[in-house]
């Protein structure tokens, strides 16, 4: 249950029950019947850019977006946002890059949306504080539900090794 360590004991025991009954995969599959079709970096870039244009028009532009097989999904690290400062034309400019763990290539759109929203929010808010989560839920009202379900899927993968999508 390492992916769910931030949740309450009550929630954990409910998940454990479903997991023990071998029903976690079915529950997820029923809630999310199909995977998205954003399979390469180009498509991912367009998807994230569209989200940015919709919600964060005034924030810094995103320079690069890519799936990254080197991101190991442990605890809270499902994606990565980096800003590298470089001197450009005598001014310090930050280059924003978003990386998303490869496992998000074959998941429902809701899970990908959650991680895209999370990493985009970091362009404005560095810490995981109140302002950060306010921005996440502004971009996606079901943000917390999708994060929980993503973590349920990781828990399912851990227990069964069977991909659902
Ligand atoms: Zn974060």
Short mmCIF file of C-alpha atoms and ligand atoms in Angstrom, two decimals:
data_model
loop_
_atom_site.label_atom_id
_atom_site.label_comp_id
_atom_site.label_asym_id
_atom_site.label_seq_id
_atom_site.Cartn_x
_atom_site.Cartn_y
_atom_site.Cartn_z
CA UNK A 1 0.00 0.00 0.00
CA UNK A 2 3.01 2.27 -0.45
CA UNK A 3 1.23 4.43 -3.04
CA UNK A 4 -1.59 5.20 -0.63
CA UNK A 5 0.42 6.21 2.43
CA UNK A 6 -1.10 9.70 2.52
CA UNK A 7 -4.67 8.40 3.00
CA UNK A 8 -6.61 7.63 6.18
CA UNK A 9 -6.58 4.28 7.92
CA UNK A 10 -10.29 3.94 7.13
CA UNK A 11 -9.64 4.41 3.42
CA UNK A 12 -6.72 2.00 3.52
CA UNK A 13 -8.78 -0.75 5.13
CA UNK A 14 -11.49 -0.35 2.49
CA UNK A 15 -8.89 -0.63 -0.28
CA UNK A 16 -7.28 -3.63 1.42
CA UNK A 17 -10.65 -5.39 1.50
CA UNK A 18 -11.29 -4.87 -2.23
CA UNK A 19 -7.71 -5.89 -2.99
CA UNK A 20 -7.99 -9.07 -0.89
CA UNK A 21 -11.19 -10.00 -2.71
CA UNK A 22 -9.26 -9.60 -5.98
CA UNK A 23 -11.72 -6.99 -7.21
CA UNK A 24 -9.55 -3.86 -7.45
CA UNK A 25 -8.86 -4.33 -11.17
CA UNK A 26 -12.55 -4.86 -11.96
CA UNK A 27 -13.58 -1.80 -9.97
CA UNK A 28 -11.10 0.39 -11.87
CA UNK A 29 -11.95 -1.09 -15.26
CA UNK A 30 -15.63 -0.49 -14.66
CA UNK A 31 -15.04 3.12 -13.63
CA UNK A 32 -12.62 3.76 -16.50
CA UNK A 33 -13.40 1.47 -19.43
CA UNK A 34 -10.78 2.69 -21.87
CA UNK A 35 -7.33 4.24 -22.22
CA UNK A 36 -6.55 7.54 -23.94
CA UNK A 37 -4.67 7.57 -27.23
CA UNK A 38 -1.92 10.06 -26.40
CA UNK A 39 0.98 7.72 -27.07
CA UNK A 40 3.97 9.85 -28.06
CA UNK A 41 5.79 12.97 -26.89
CA UNK A 42 4.35 15.12 -29.67
CA UNK A 43 0.77 14.26 -28.74
CA UNK A 44 1.58 14.71 -25.04
CA UNK A 45 3.11 18.13 -25.72
CA UNK A 46 -0.05 19.23 -27.57
CA UNK A 47 -2.28 17.92 -24.79
CA UNK A 48 -0.37 19.75 -22.03
CA UNK A 49 -0.08 22.90 -24.13
CA UNK A 50 -3.86 22.94 -24.67
CA UNK A 51 -4.42 22.66 -20.91
CA UNK A 52 -1.97 25.48 -20.31
CA UNK A 53 -3.66 27.70 -22.89
CA UNK A 54 -7.02 27.04 -21.29
CA UNK A 55 -6.07 27.69 -17.66
CA UNK A 56 -2.62 29.25 -17.32
CA UNK A 57 -2.42 31.61 -20.26
CA UNK A 58 -0.42 34.14 -18.23
CA UNK A 59 2.07 31.65 -16.80
CA UNK A 60 5.48 30.98 -18.31
CA UNK A 61 5.42 28.91 -21.51
CA UNK A 62 6.30 25.21 -21.40
CA UNK A 63 9.39 24.43 -23.45
CA UNK A 64 9.36 20.67 -23.40
CA UNK A 65 6.96 17.87 -22.48
CA UNK A 66 7.90 14.19 -22.64
CA UNK A 67 7.19 10.73 -21.34
CA UNK A 68 10.14 9.57 -19.26
CA UNK A 69 10.90 5.93 -18.54
CA UNK A 70 13.45 6.95 -15.90
CA UNK A 71 10.78 8.29 -13.56
CA UNK A 72 10.07 5.53 -11.10
CA UNK A 73 6.66 5.93 -9.64
CA UNK A 74 7.35 5.89 -5.94
CA UNK A 75 5.23 7.68 -3.38
CA UNK A 76 4.50 11.15 -4.72
CA UNK A 77 6.80 11.18 -7.73
CA UNK A 78 4.53 10.42 -10.67
CA UNK A 79 5.85 13.21 -12.80
CA UNK A 80 8.52 15.84 -12.78
CA UNK A 81 8.60 19.54 -13.43
CA UNK A 82 11.91 21.27 -13.81
CA UNK A 83 12.74 24.86 -14.46
CA UNK A 84 16.25 25.57 -15.57
CA UNK A 85 17.37 29.17 -15.52
CA UNK A 86 19.51 30.35 -18.37
CA UNK A 87 20.86 33.73 -19.35
CA UNK A 88 19.29 34.78 -22.61
CA UNK A 89 19.84 38.18 -24.17
CA UNK A 90 21.25 39.52 -20.90
CA UNK A 91 18.18 38.34 -18.96
CA UNK A 92 17.66 35.33 -16.76
CA UNK A 93 15.01 33.12 -18.35
CA UNK A 94 13.53 29.96 -16.88
CA UNK A 95 13.02 27.01 -19.20
CA UNK A 96 10.12 24.83 -18.09
CA UNK A 97 10.14 21.13 -18.78
CA UNK A 98 7.49 18.61 -17.83
CA UNK A 99 8.16 14.90 -17.68
CA UNK A 100 5.52 12.27 -17.13
CA UNK A 101 6.23 8.68 -16.08
CA UNK A 102 5.87 6.25 -18.99
CA UNK A 103 3.11 4.32 -17.20
CA UNK A 104 0.78 7.23 -18.04
CA UNK A 105 0.96 6.28 -21.71
CA UNK A 106 -1.49 3.44 -21.18
CA UNK A 107 -4.03 4.72 -18.69
CA UNK A 108 -7.43 6.44 -18.85
CA UNK A 109 -7.38 10.11 -19.90
CA UNK A 110 -8.44 11.12 -16.39
CA UNK A 111 -5.15 9.81 -14.92
CA UNK A 112 -3.05 11.57 -17.54
CA UNK A 113 -5.03 14.75 -17.00
CA UNK A 114 -4.34 14.56 -13.26
CA UNK A 115 -0.56 14.34 -13.71
CA UNK A 116 -0.55 17.00 -16.45
CA UNK A 117 -2.51 19.37 -14.19
CA UNK A 118 -0.16 18.57 -11.28
CA UNK A 119 3.00 19.35 -13.23
CA UNK A 120 1.47 22.43 -14.86
CA UNK A 121 0.49 23.79 -11.44
CA UNK A 122 4.16 23.59 -10.44
CA UNK A 123 4.98 26.20 -13.06
CA UNK A 124 3.24 28.68 -10.73
CA UNK A 125 3.40 26.97 -7.32
CA UNK A 126 6.56 25.13 -6.29
CA UNK A 127 5.40 23.56 -3.03
CA UNK A 128 2.59 21.09 -2.42
CA UNK A 129 0.69 23.62 -0.36
CA UNK A 130 -2.86 24.99 -0.24
CA UNK A 131 -2.31 27.35 -3.17
CA UNK A 132 -0.92 24.48 -5.23
CA UNK A 133 -3.93 22.20 -4.70
CA UNK A 134 -6.31 25.10 -5.22
CA UNK A 135 -4.78 25.58 -8.65
CA UNK A 136 -4.98 21.84 -9.38
CA UNK A 137 -8.68 21.66 -8.51
CA UNK A 138 -9.34 24.84 -10.50
CA UNK A 139 -7.89 23.12 -13.58
CA UNK A 140 -9.60 19.81 -12.80
CA UNK A 141 -12.37 19.72 -10.17
CA UNK A 142 -11.98 15.93 -9.82
CA UNK A 143 -8.20 16.21 -9.35
CA UNK A 144 -8.15 14.45 -5.95
CA UNK A 145 -10.40 11.61 -7.15
CA UNK A 146 -8.20 11.02 -10.21
CA UNK A 147 -5.04 11.05 -8.10
CA UNK A 148 -6.55 8.53 -5.70
CA UNK A 149 -7.67 6.28 -8.56
CA UNK A 150 -4.23 6.53 -10.19
CA UNK A 151 -2.74 5.38 -6.88
CA UNK A 152 -5.31 2.57 -6.73
CA UNK A 153 -4.13 1.46 -10.17
CA UNK A 154 -0.49 1.53 -9.04
CA UNK A 155 -1.52 -0.56 -6.04
CA UNK A 156 -3.29 -2.99 -8.38
CA UNK A 157 -0.19 -3.20 -10.62
CA UNK A 158 2.00 -3.83 -7.61
CA UNK A 159 -0.23 -6.65 -6.37
CA UNK A 160 -1.04 -8.36 -9.68
CA UNK A 161 1.50 -7.22 -12.28
CA UNK A 162 -1.43 -7.08 -14.73
CA UNK A 163 -1.99 -3.96 -16.80
CA UNK A 164 -5.65 -2.98 -17.15
CA UNK A 165 -5.39 -0.91 -20.32
ZN1 LIG B 1 4.50 17.79 -7.27
#
